[in-house]
PDB file of C-alpha atoms and ligand atoms in Angstrom:
ATOM      1  CA  MET A   1      -1.995  -7.306  16.739  1.00 93.00           C
ATOM      2  CA  LYS A   2      -1.763  -3.772  18.178  1.00 96.00           C
ATOM      3  CA  ASP A   3       0.506  -2.275  15.516  1.00 98.00           C
ATOM      4  CA  LEU A   4       1.505  -2.687  11.892  1.00 98.00           C
ATOM      5  CA  ILE A   5       5.243  -2.147  11.727  1.00 98.00           C
ATOM      6  CA  SER A   6       6.528  -4.788   9.321  1.00 98.00           C
ATOM      7  CA  VAL A   7       5.292  -7.254   6.735  1.00 98.00           C
ATOM      8  CA  ASN A   8       6.995  -9.918   8.902  1.00 98.00           C
ATOM      9  CA  GLN A   9       4.084  -9.692  11.344  1.00 97.00           C
ATOM     10  CA  LEU A  10       1.464 -10.647   8.775  1.00 98.00           C
ATOM     11  CA  GLU A  11       0.195 -14.202   8.372  1.00 98.00           C
ATOM     12  CA  LEU A  12      -1.630 -15.147   5.178  1.00 98.00           C
ATOM     13  CA  GLN A  13      -4.991 -14.903   6.931  1.00 98.00           C
ATOM     14  CA  ASP A  14      -4.166 -11.353   8.115  1.00 98.00           C
ATOM     15  CA  ILE A  15      -3.340 -10.312   4.569  1.00 98.00           C
ATOM     16  CA  GLU A  16      -6.601 -11.876   3.356  1.00 98.00           C
ATOM     17  CA  GLU A  17      -8.531 -10.021   6.040  1.00 98.00           C
ATOM     18  CA  ILE A  18      -7.001  -6.646   5.144  1.00 98.00           C
ATOM     19  CA  PHE A  19      -7.664  -7.302   1.432  1.00 98.00           C
ATOM     20  CA  GLY A  20     -11.241  -8.329   2.276  1.00 98.00           C
ATOM     21  CA  ASN A  21     -11.797  -5.109   4.230  1.00 98.00           C
ATOM     22  CA  ALA A  22     -10.302  -3.047   1.397  1.00 98.00           C
ATOM     23  CA  ARG A  23     -12.423  -4.807  -1.239  1.00 98.00           C
ATOM     24  CA  ASP A  24     -15.548  -4.268   0.799  1.00 98.00           C
ATOM     25  CA  TYR A  25     -14.840  -0.537   1.311  1.00 98.00           C
ATOM     26  CA  LYS A  26     -13.956  -0.101  -2.354  1.00 98.00           C
ATOM     27  CA  ASN A  27     -17.166  -1.767  -3.559  1.00 98.00           C
ATOM     28  CA  ARG A  28     -19.343   0.157  -1.140  1.00 98.00           C
ATOM     29  CA  TYR A  29     -17.570   3.429  -1.988  1.00 98.00           C
ATOM     30  CA  HIS A  30     -18.130   2.887  -5.685  1.00 97.00           C
ATOM     31  CA  SER A  31     -21.800   2.126  -5.030  1.00 98.00           C
ATOM     32  CA  GLY A  32     -22.161   5.604  -3.555  1.00 97.00           C
ATOM     33  CA  GLU A  33     -21.497   5.020   0.156  1.00 97.00           C
ATOM     34  CA  THR A  34     -18.896   7.647   0.975  1.00 91.00           C
ATOM     35  CA  LYS A  35     -18.915   7.762   4.771  1.00 97.00           C
ATOM     36  CA  PHE A  36     -18.446   4.871   7.188  1.00 98.00           C
ATOM     37  CA  ASP A  37     -18.804   4.698  10.952  1.00 97.00           C
ATOM     38  CA  ASP A  38     -16.080   2.202  11.866  1.00 97.00           C
ATOM     39  CA  LEU A  39     -13.728   4.768  13.459  1.00 97.00           C
ATOM     40  CA  ARG A  40     -16.321   7.174  14.846  1.00 97.00           C
ATOM     41  CA  GLY A  41     -15.094   8.689  18.121  1.00 96.00           C
ATOM     42  CA  LYS A  42     -11.494   7.618  17.432  1.00 96.00           C
ATOM     43  CA  SER A  43      -8.552   9.887  16.720  1.00 96.00           C
ATOM     44  CA  VAL A  44      -5.703   9.412  14.279  1.00 97.00           C
ATOM     45  CA  LEU A  45      -2.524  11.439  14.680  1.00 95.00           C
ATOM     46  CA  LEU A  46      -0.139  11.573  11.763  1.00 95.00           C
ATOM     47  CA  PRO A  47       3.379  12.642  12.744  1.00 94.00           C
ATOM     48  CA  PHE A  48       5.379  12.758   9.497  1.00 95.00           C
ATOM     49  CA  PHE A  49       9.097  13.496   9.808  1.00 93.00           C
ATOM     50  CA  GLU A  50       9.749  13.015   6.084  1.00 92.00           C
ATOM     51  CA  SER A  51       7.927  14.419   3.084  1.00 86.00           C
ATOM     52  CA  SER A  52       4.958  12.571   1.684  1.00 90.00           C
ATOM     53  CA  THR A  53       2.046  13.246  -0.642  1.00 89.00           C
ATOM     54  CA  ARG A  54       0.339   9.928  -1.311  1.00 93.00           C
ATOM     55  CA  THR A  55       0.843   8.098   1.977  1.00 97.00           C
ATOM     56  CA  ARG A  56      -0.067  10.926   4.314  1.00 96.00           C
ATOM     57  CA  THR A  57      -3.062  12.055   2.275  1.00 97.00           C
ATOM     58  CA  SER A  58      -4.415   8.556   1.947  1.00 97.00           C
ATOM     59  CA  PHE A  59      -3.990   7.627   5.646  1.00 98.00           C
ATOM     60  CA  GLU A  60      -5.654  10.930   6.527  1.00 98.00           C
ATOM     61  CA  LEU A  61      -8.497  10.559   4.051  1.00 98.00           C
ATOM     62  CA  ALA A  62      -8.958   6.904   5.018  1.00 98.00           C
ATOM     63  CA  GLY A  63      -9.371   8.000   8.645  1.00 98.00           C
ATOM     64  CA  LYS A  64     -11.844  10.720   7.687  1.00 98.00           C
ATOM     65  CA  LEU A  65     -13.921   8.355   5.508  1.00 98.00           C
ATOM     66  CA  LEU A  66     -14.157   6.079   8.561  1.00 98.00           C
ATOM     67  CA  SER A  67     -15.346   9.093  10.644  1.00 98.00           C
ATOM     68  CA  ALA A  68     -12.182   9.452  12.769  1.00 98.00           C
ATOM     69  CA  ASP A  69     -10.730  12.808  13.803  1.00 97.00           C
ATOM     70  CA  THR A  70      -7.369  13.195  12.112  1.00 97.00           C
ATOM     71  CA  ILE A  71      -4.541  15.542  13.003  1.00 94.00           C
ATOM     72  CA  ASN A  72      -1.387  16.113  10.967  1.00 93.00           C
ATOM     73  CA  ILE A  73       1.909  16.832  12.681  1.00 89.00           C
ATOM     74  CA  SER A  74       4.721  17.721  10.351  1.00 84.00           C
ATOM     75  CA  GLY A  75       8.289  17.068  11.465  1.00 78.00           C
ATOM     76  CA  SER A  76       9.553  20.443  10.319  1.00 72.00           C
ATOM     77  CA  SER A  77       7.012  22.320  12.458  1.00 68.00           C
ATOM     78  CA  SER A  78       7.079  20.004  15.496  1.00 71.00           C
ATOM     79  CA  SER A  79       9.162  20.423  18.651  1.00 73.00           C
ATOM     80  CA  THR A  80      11.770  17.946  17.390  1.00 72.00           C
ATOM     81  CA  THR A  81      13.259  20.986  15.657  1.00 68.00           C
ATOM     82  CA  LYS A  82      13.677  22.464  19.155  1.00 69.00           C
ATOM     83  CA  GLY A  83      15.679  19.412  20.226  1.00 68.00           C
ATOM     84  CA  GLU A  84      12.884  17.260  21.644  1.00 72.00           C
ATOM     85  CA  ILE A  85      13.696  13.583  21.153  1.00 78.00           C
ATOM     86  CA  LEU A  86      11.309  11.464  19.111  1.00 82.00           C
ATOM     87  CA  LEU A  87      10.021   9.504  22.085  1.00 82.00           C
ATOM     88  CA  ASP A  88       9.114  12.647  24.033  1.00 84.00           C
ATOM     89  CA  THR A  89       7.276  14.022  21.017  1.00 81.00           C
ATOM     90  CA  ILE A  90       5.394  10.743  20.693  1.00 82.00           C
ATOM     91  CA  LYS A  91       4.608  10.485  24.428  1.00 83.00           C
ATOM     92  CA  THR A  92       3.186  14.008  24.170  1.00 84.00           C
ATOM     93  CA  ILE A  93       1.097  12.961  21.193  1.00 81.00           C
ATOM     94  CA  GLU A  94      -0.137   9.883  23.064  1.00 83.00           C
ATOM     95  CA  ALA A  95      -1.100  11.954  26.091  1.00 85.00           C
ATOM     96  CA  MET A  96      -3.629  13.624  23.793  1.00 82.00           C
ATOM     97  CA  GLN A  97      -5.440  10.244  23.788  1.00 83.00           C
ATOM     98  CA  SER A  98      -4.778   9.239  20.208  1.00 91.00           C
ATOM     99  CA  ASP A  99      -6.151   5.863  19.203  1.00 96.00           C
ATOM    100  CA  PHE A 100      -3.853   5.568  16.177  1.00 97.00           C
ATOM    101  CA  ILE A 101      -0.423   7.013  15.498  1.00 96.00           C
ATOM    102  CA  VAL A 102       0.565   6.799  11.844  1.00 97.00           C
ATOM    103  CA  ILE A 103       4.248   7.637  11.754  1.00 96.00           C
ATOM    104  CA  ARG A 104       6.771   8.268   9.008  1.00 96.00           C
ATOM    105  CA  HIS A 105      10.367   8.776  10.078  1.00 94.00           C
ATOM    106  CA  TYR A 106      13.761   8.920   8.415  1.00 92.00           C
ATOM    107  CA  MET A 107      15.256   6.447  10.929  1.00 93.00           C
ATOM    108  CA  SER A 108      14.919   2.717  10.272  1.00 95.00           C
ATOM    109  CA  GLY A 109      13.246   1.181  13.312  1.00 95.00           C
ATOM    110  CA  ALA A 110      11.557   4.402  14.485  1.00 93.00           C
ATOM    111  CA  ALA A 111       7.995   3.046  14.277  1.00 96.00           C
ATOM    112  CA  HIS A 112       9.017  -0.079  16.189  1.00 96.00           C
ATOM    113  CA  GLN A 113      10.604   2.000  18.974  1.00 92.00           C
ATOM    114  CA  VAL A 114       7.482   4.137  19.260  1.00 92.00           C
ATOM    115  CA  ALA A 115       5.122   1.143  19.246  1.00 94.00           C
ATOM    116  CA  LYS A 116       6.926  -0.407  22.219  1.00 93.00           C
ATOM    117  CA  LYS A 117       6.352   2.696  24.312  1.00 90.00           C
ATOM    118  CA  VAL A 118       2.752   3.737  23.611  1.00 92.00           C
ATOM    119  CA  LYS A 119      -0.692   2.190  24.013  1.00 93.00           C
ATOM    120  CA  SER A 120      -2.058   3.637  20.755  1.00 95.00           C
ATOM    121  CA  HIS A 121      -2.066   1.516  17.613  1.00 97.00           C
ATOM    122  CA  VAL A 122       1.076   2.452  15.684  1.00 97.00           C
ATOM    123  CA  ILE A 123       1.208   2.150  11.901  1.00 98.00           C
ATOM    124  CA  ASN A 124       4.541   2.386  10.123  1.00 98.00           C
ATOM    125  CA  ALA A 125       4.066   4.750   7.181  1.00 98.00           C
ATOM    126  CA  GLY A 126       7.716   4.329   6.173  1.00 98.00           C
ATOM    127  CA  ASP A 127      10.822   4.154   8.390  1.00 97.00           C
ATOM    128  CA  GLY A 128      14.021   5.158   6.639  1.00 94.00           C
ATOM    129  CA  ALA A 129      15.143   2.564   4.132  1.00 94.00           C
ATOM    130  CA  ASN A 130      13.582  -0.230   6.187  1.00 96.00           C
ATOM    131  CA  GLU A 131       9.875  -0.893   5.522  1.00 98.00           C
ATOM    132  CA  HIS A 132       6.647   0.505   4.116  1.00 98.00           C
ATOM    133  CA  PRO A 133       4.097  -2.237   4.806  1.00 98.00           C
ATOM    134  CA  SER A 134       0.972  -0.394   3.637  1.00 98.00           C
ATOM    135  CA  GLN A 135       2.642   0.236   0.263  1.00 98.00           C
ATOM    136  CA  ALA A 136       3.385  -3.476  -0.128  1.00 98.00           C
ATOM    137  CA  LEU A 137      -0.224  -4.341   0.738  1.00 98.00           C
ATOM    138  CA  LEU A 138      -1.631  -1.875  -1.778  1.00 98.00           C
ATOM    139  CA  ASP A 139       0.806  -3.093  -4.444  1.00 98.00           C
ATOM    140  CA  ALA A 140      -0.203  -6.730  -3.919  1.00 98.00           C
ATOM    141  CA  PHE A 141      -3.902  -5.810  -3.799  1.00 98.00           C
ATOM    142  CA  THR A 142      -3.570  -3.902  -7.097  1.00 98.00           C
ATOM    143  CA  ILE A 143      -1.790  -6.831  -8.738  1.00 98.00           C
ATOM    144  CA  LEU A 144      -4.537  -9.203  -7.597  1.00 98.00           C
ATOM    145  CA  GLU A 145      -7.163  -7.050  -9.292  1.00 98.00           C
ATOM    146  CA  HIS A 146      -5.499  -7.982 -12.592  1.00 97.00           C
ATOM    147  CA  LYS A 147      -4.131 -11.470 -12.016  1.00 97.00           C
ATOM    148  CA  GLU A 148      -6.097 -14.502 -10.858  1.00 93.00           C
ATOM    149  CA  LYS A 149      -3.689 -15.539  -8.161  1.00 96.00           C
ATOM    150  CA  PHE A 150      -0.374 -14.502  -6.732  1.00 97.00           C
ATOM    151  CA  GLU A 151       1.179 -17.917  -6.576  1.00 97.00           C
ATOM    152  CA  GLY A 152       3.642 -18.409  -9.421  1.00 97.00           C
ATOM    153  CA  LEU A 153       3.599 -14.780 -10.605  1.00 98.00           C
ATOM    154  CA  LYS A 154       6.948 -13.526 -11.852  1.00 98.00           C
ATOM    155  CA  ILE A 155       7.705 -10.052 -10.561  1.00 98.00           C
ATOM    156  CA  ALA A 156      10.716  -7.824 -11.266  1.00 98.00           C
ATOM    157  CA  ILE A 157      11.612  -4.865  -9.056  1.00 98.00           C
ATOM    158  CA  VAL A 158      13.984  -2.466 -10.807  1.00 98.00           C
ATOM    159  CA  GLY A 159      16.020   0.439  -9.458  1.00 96.00           C
ATOM    160  CA  ASP A 160      17.401   1.731  -6.202  1.00 94.00           C
ATOM    161  CA  ILE A 161      16.911  -1.424  -4.151  1.00 95.00           C
ATOM    162  CA  LEU A 162      19.527  -0.365  -1.598  1.00 94.00           C
ATOM    163  CA  HIS A 163      17.632   2.676  -0.340  1.00 93.00           C
ATOM    164  CA  SER A 164      14.072   1.524  -0.966  1.00 96.00           C
ATOM    165  CA  ARG A 165      11.785   0.565   1.912  1.00 97.00           C
ATOM    166  CA  VAL A 166       9.159  -0.261  -0.718  1.00 98.00           C
ATOM    167  CA  ALA A 167      11.472  -2.905  -2.191  1.00 97.00           C
ATOM    168  CA  ARG A 168      12.065  -4.485   1.211  1.00 97.00           C
ATOM    169  CA  SER A 169       8.363  -4.661   2.093  1.00 98.00           C
ATOM    170  CA  ASP A 170       7.302  -5.692  -1.425  1.00 98.00           C
ATOM    171  CA  ILE A 171       9.809  -8.539  -1.550  1.00 97.00           C
ATOM    172  CA  LYS A 172       8.674  -9.911   1.812  1.00 97.00           C
ATOM    173  CA  LEU A 173       5.001  -9.729   0.955  1.00 98.00           C
ATOM    174  CA  PHE A 174       5.267 -11.046  -2.600  1.00 98.00           C
ATOM    175  CA  LYS A 175       7.344 -14.013  -1.425  1.00 97.00           C
ATOM    176  CA  LYS A 176       4.848 -14.751   1.352  1.00 97.00           C
ATOM    177  CA  LEU A 177       2.099 -14.789  -1.287  1.00 98.00           C
ATOM    178  CA  GLY A 178       4.031 -17.244  -3.449  1.00 98.00           C
ATOM    179  CA  ALA A 179       5.487 -15.084  -6.229  1.00 98.00           C
ATOM    180  CA  GLU A 180       8.931 -15.365  -7.801  1.00 98.00           C
ATOM    181  CA  VAL A 181      10.840 -12.113  -7.265  1.00 98.00           C
ATOM    182  CA  THR A 182      13.752 -10.772  -9.292  1.00 97.00           C
ATOM    183  CA  ILE A 183      15.558  -7.572  -8.414  1.00 97.00           C
ATOM    184  CA  CYS A 184      17.545  -5.477 -10.833  1.00 97.00           C
ATOM    185  CA  GLY A 185      19.655  -2.348 -10.609  1.00 95.00           C
ATOM    186  CA  PRO A 186      23.216  -1.088 -10.774  1.00 94.00           C
ATOM    187  CA  LEU A 187      25.462  -3.287  -8.625  1.00 92.00           C
ATOM    188  CA  THR A 188      26.112  -0.273  -6.379  1.00 91.00           C
ATOM    189  CA  MET A 189      22.411  -0.203  -5.530  1.00 90.00           C
ATOM    190  CA  ILE A 190      22.018  -3.881  -4.735  1.00 90.00           C
ATOM    191  CA  PRO A 191      22.468  -4.405  -0.977  1.00 89.00           C
ATOM    192  CA  ARG A 192      25.481  -6.485   0.125  1.00 87.00           C
ATOM    193  CA  TYR A 193      23.101  -8.614   2.159  1.00 87.00           C
ATOM    194  CA  VAL A 194      21.132  -9.481  -1.003  1.00 84.00           C
ATOM    195  CA  ASP A 195      21.067 -13.186  -0.038  1.00 85.00           C
ATOM    196  CA  ALA A 196      19.146 -12.350   3.130  1.00 88.00           C
ATOM    197  CA  LEU A 197      16.401 -10.704   1.057  1.00 88.00           C
ATOM    198  CA  ASN A 198      14.996 -14.081   0.011  1.00 90.00           C
ATOM    199  CA  ILE A 199      14.698 -13.110  -3.647  1.00 95.00           C
ATOM    200  CA  ASP A 200      14.862 -15.628  -6.469  1.00 94.00           C
ATOM    201  CA  TYR A 201      17.611 -13.915  -8.417  1.00 92.00           C
ATOM    202  CA  PHE A 202      19.159 -10.565  -9.167  1.00 93.00           C
ATOM    203  CA  THR A 203      20.622  -9.136 -12.317  1.00 96.00           C
ATOM    204  CA  THR A 204      22.123  -5.854 -13.423  1.00 96.00           C
ATOM    205  CA  ASN A 205      20.615  -6.284 -16.895  1.00 97.00           C
ATOM    206  CA  VAL A 206      17.199  -4.666 -17.105  1.00 98.00           C
ATOM    207  CA  GLU A 207      16.181  -6.349 -20.383  1.00 98.00           C
ATOM    208  CA  GLU A 208      16.845  -9.751 -18.840  1.00 97.00           C
ATOM    209  CA  ALA A 209      15.003  -8.746 -15.656  1.00 98.00           C
ATOM    210  CA  ILE A 210      11.761  -7.628 -17.291  1.00 98.00           C
ATOM    211  CA  LYS A 211      11.315  -9.745 -20.405  1.00 95.00           C
ATOM    212  CA  ASP A 212       9.298 -12.675 -19.075  1.00 95.00           C
ATOM    213  CA  LYS A 213       7.660 -11.013 -16.079  1.00 98.00           C
ATOM    214  CA  ASP A 214       3.976 -10.669 -15.180  1.00 98.00           C
ATOM    215  CA  VAL A 215       4.626  -7.500 -13.195  1.00 98.00           C
ATOM    216  CA  VAL A 216       7.451  -4.946 -13.396  1.00 98.00           C
ATOM    217  CA  ILE A 217       7.865  -2.392 -10.632  1.00 98.00           C
ATOM    218  CA  PHE A 218      10.169   0.582 -11.132  1.00 98.00           C
ATOM    219  CA  LEU A 219      11.513   2.341  -8.042  1.00 97.00           C
ATOM    220  CA  ARG A 220      12.414   5.969  -7.526  1.00 94.00           C
ATOM    221  CA  ILE A 221      16.077   6.850  -7.244  1.00 90.00           C
ATOM    222  CA  GLN A 222      16.213   7.967  -3.592  1.00 83.00           C
ATOM    223  CA  LEU A 223      18.598  10.897  -4.009  1.00 80.00           C
ATOM    224  CA  GLU A 224      17.771  12.175  -0.510  1.00 82.00           C
ATOM    225  CA  ARG A 225      19.201   9.001   1.061  1.00 80.00           C
ATOM    226  CA  GLN A 226      22.400   8.941  -0.973  1.00 76.00           C
ATOM    227  CA  SER A 227      25.554  10.237   0.617  1.00 72.00           C
ATOM    228  CA  LYS A 228      27.749   8.672  -2.061  1.00 72.00           C
ATOM    229  CA  VAL A 229      27.584   8.670  -5.836  1.00 73.00           C
ATOM    230  CA  PHE A 230      26.046   5.405  -7.046  1.00 77.00           C
ATOM    231  CA  PHE A 231      26.001   6.079 -10.803  1.00 79.00           C
ATOM    232  CA  SER A 232      27.530   8.740 -13.018  1.00 78.00           C
ATOM    233  CA  THR A 233      24.505  10.760 -14.169  1.00 88.00           C
ATOM    234  CA  LEU A 234      20.717  10.472 -14.065  1.00 89.00           C
ATOM    235  CA  ASN A 235      20.806  10.381 -17.823  1.00 91.00           C
ATOM    236  CA  GLU A 236      23.129   7.375 -17.795  1.00 92.00           C
ATOM    237  CA  TYR A 237      20.870   5.660 -15.239  1.00 93.00           C
ATOM    238  CA  SER A 238      17.873   6.292 -17.422  1.00 94.00           C
ATOM    239  CA  ILE A 239      19.594   4.870 -20.491  1.00 95.00           C
ATOM    240  CA  LYS A 240      20.645   1.715 -18.615  1.00 95.00           C
ATOM    241  CA  TYR A 241      17.626   1.099 -16.375  1.00 96.00           C
ATOM    242  CA  GLY A 242      14.746   3.388 -17.297  1.00 97.00           C
ATOM    243  CA  LEU A 243      11.526   2.173 -18.911  1.00 97.00           C
ATOM    244  CA  ASN A 244      11.258   3.325 -22.521  1.00 96.00           C
ATOM    245  CA  GLN A 245       9.236   2.210 -25.538  1.00 95.00           C
ATOM    246  CA  ASN A 246      11.872  -0.323 -26.652  1.00 96.00           C
ATOM    247  CA  ARG A 247      11.765  -1.961 -23.257  1.00 97.00           C
ATOM    248  CA  ILE A 248       7.955  -1.932 -23.216  1.00 95.00           C
ATOM    249  CA  ASN A 249       8.129  -3.928 -26.441  1.00 95.00           C
ATOM    250  CA  LEU A 250      10.093  -6.637 -24.609  1.00 96.00           C
ATOM    251  CA  LEU A 251       7.381  -7.121 -21.977  1.00 97.00           C
ATOM    252  CA  LYS A 252       4.777  -9.864 -22.030  1.00 97.00           C
ATOM    253  CA  GLU A 253       1.548  -8.586 -23.557  1.00 95.00           C
ATOM    254  CA  ASP A 254      -0.310  -8.669 -20.253  1.00 96.00           C
ATOM    255  CA  ALA A 255       2.546  -7.475 -18.040  1.00 97.00           C
ATOM    256  CA  LEU A 256       1.598  -4.851 -15.455  1.00 97.00           C
ATOM    257  CA  ILE A 257       3.752  -1.733 -14.972  1.00 98.00           C
ATOM    258  CA  MET A 258       3.906  -0.174 -11.523  1.00 98.00           C
ATOM    259  CA  HIS A 259       5.787   2.506  -9.565  1.00 98.00           C
ATOM    260  CA  PRO A 260       5.116   3.544  -5.946  1.00 97.00           C
ATOM    261  CA  GLY A 261       5.611   7.212  -6.819  1.00 94.00           C
ATOM    262  CA  PRO A 262       6.720   9.886  -6.833  1.00 93.00           C
ATOM    263  CA  VAL A 263       8.248   9.255 -10.281  1.00 94.00           C
ATOM    264  CA  ASN A 264      11.360  11.061 -11.458  1.00 92.00           C
ATOM    265  CA  ARG A 265       9.982  11.546 -14.953  1.00 95.00           C
ATOM    266  CA  GLY A 266      12.529  10.727 -17.636  1.00 94.00           C
ATOM    267  CA  VAL A 267      14.691   8.796 -15.150  1.00 94.00           C
ATOM    268  CA  GLU A 268      12.864   5.644 -14.008  1.00 95.00           C
ATOM    269  CA  MET A 269      10.331   5.976 -16.823  1.00 96.00           C
ATOM    270  CA  GLN A 270       9.946   8.057 -19.946  1.00 95.00           C
ATOM    271  CA  SER A 271       7.443  10.771 -19.233  1.00 95.00           C
ATOM    272  CA  GLU A 272       4.755   9.601 -21.659  1.00 94.00           C
ATOM    273  CA  LEU A 273       4.718   6.110 -20.115  1.00 95.00           C
ATOM    274  CA  VAL A 274       3.909   7.257 -16.574  1.00 96.00           C
ATOM    275  CA  TYR A 275       0.165   7.193 -17.167  1.00 95.00           C
ATOM    276  CA  GLY A 276       0.366   5.022 -20.306  1.00 92.00           C
ATOM    277  CA  ASP A 277      -2.080   2.174 -21.135  1.00 90.00           C
ATOM    278  CA  ARG A 278      -0.173  -0.449 -19.184  1.00 90.00           C
ATOM    279  CA  SER A 279       0.607   1.702 -16.139  1.00 95.00           C
ATOM    280  CA  LEU A 280      -1.216   0.978 -12.859  1.00 98.00           C
ATOM    281  CA  ILE A 281       0.255   3.963 -11.017  1.00 97.00           C
ATOM    282  CA  LEU A 282      -3.081   5.693 -10.432  1.00 97.00           C
ATOM    283  CA  ASP A 283      -4.749   2.394  -9.487  1.00 98.00           C
ATOM    284  CA  GLN A 284      -2.038   2.003  -6.837  1.00 98.00           C
ATOM    285  CA  VAL A 285      -2.888   5.453  -5.491  1.00 97.00           C
ATOM    286  CA  GLU A 286      -6.628   4.746  -5.410  1.00 98.00           C
ATOM    287  CA  ASN A 287      -6.202   1.332  -3.815  1.00 98.00           C
ATOM    288  CA  GLY A 288      -3.922   2.890  -1.194  1.00 98.00           C
ATOM    289  CA  LEU A 289      -6.951   4.627   0.244  1.00 98.00           C
ATOM    290  CA  PHE A 290      -8.999   1.434   0.629  1.00 98.00           C
ATOM    291  CA  ILE A 291      -6.057  -0.633   1.894  1.00 98.00           C
ATOM    292  CA  ARG A 292      -5.391   1.954   4.598  1.00 98.00           C
ATOM    293  CA  MET A 293      -9.053   1.889   5.609  1.00 98.00           C
ATOM    294  CA  GLY A 294      -8.706  -1.895   5.724  1.00 98.00           C
ATOM    295  CA  ILE A 295      -5.626  -1.640   7.961  1.00 98.00           C
ATOM    296  CA  TYR A 296      -7.358   0.634  10.487  1.00 98.00           C
ATOM    297  CA  LYS A 297     -10.287  -1.770  10.705  1.00 98.00           C
ATOM    298  CA  PHE A 298      -8.032  -4.809  10.924  1.00 98.00           C
ATOM    299  CA  LEU A 299      -6.013  -3.376  13.833  1.00 98.00           C
ATOM    300  CA  MET A 300      -9.151  -2.327  15.678  1.00 96.00           C
ATOM    301  CA  GLN A 301     -10.750  -5.719  15.320  1.00 94.00           C
ATOM    302  CA  ASN A 302      -7.680  -7.791  16.050  1.00 91.00           C
ATOM    303  CA  SER A 303      -6.536  -6.118  19.222  1.00 82.00           C
ATOM    304  CA  GLU A 304      -9.845  -5.832  21.026  1.00 64.00           C
TER     305      GLU A 304
HETATM  306  N1  LIG B   1       6.559   6.888  -1.621  1.00 94.17           N
HETATM  307  C1  LIG B   1       7.435   5.771  -1.386  1.00 94.17           C
HETATM  308  C2  LIG B   1       8.127   5.877  -0.048  1.00 94.17           C
HETATM  309  O1  LIG B   1       7.799   6.751   0.737  1.00 94.17           O
HETATM  310  C3  LIG B   1       8.398   5.583  -2.501  1.00 94.17           C
HETATM  311  C4  LIG B   1       9.378   6.693  -2.690  1.00 94.17           C
HETATM  312  O2  LIG B   1       9.375   7.701  -1.999  1.00 94.17           O
HETATM  313  O3  LIG B   1      10.188   6.516  -3.588  1.00 94.17           O
HETATM  314  O4  LIG B   1       8.998   5.095   0.232  1.00 94.17           O
END
């Protein structure tokens, strides 16, 4: 496997291998080993055409911890603003002999298009509303740190399903691993092709969606992708779908609460719950680093 573009590419043994790599790096890191040689002499270029804090920083830091040279290219300061098409920008980047290109783009399918045209390993760090495979891997890895096995877990994903690449990748991965997946949100934010998503059921009632679940994942309202109005006000959304103390009381005692971030505080979750006792949000961020190290190693080993 040269590239990681979609969860569809991953077989169970690939997922296990990436998790194994991540676990190994995490254990060694926590035992004091803070620099690894696996990517020494390699370069990682990170063209990001959409904003990012967590994903870009963690792919960059993961590369640095593995001793790679990393270079950030931000969309707003690249030549695409001078009219250069994406492929020309990427061909230019490749000509600089990059071993890895970690790309985020606002167009669905962008990473796939790039991967077909370059020899470098391409990693999809989010393409429009389509996929975000490294986020799904880090979410599943984080869940597995708290639950014995994935098979049979009941997971609810709540919020802006329509515009969320995290939802699409999470659903695919969680189903592959044997979980039961429910989605929930306003009807306007449930895709028309919901049947093709391979979920177990969907509901517009958040209490029903979360009450018997082992894991509940709240998604950010993707205002930047919305050209229409999908609900009347953020306040109304929060009242109908946001996590608050009353809804926490409905959860199973050992239910895990997650959010890929960034959180619209007071919309998807009440502010004081963001880093509350049950929230794994910071664990997701930390595990993102080790999962991304695991992905680099996996691609290097499996394409040589
Ligand atoms: N950080 C995630 C993404 O890039 C989730 C989000 O932005 O809402 O898709």
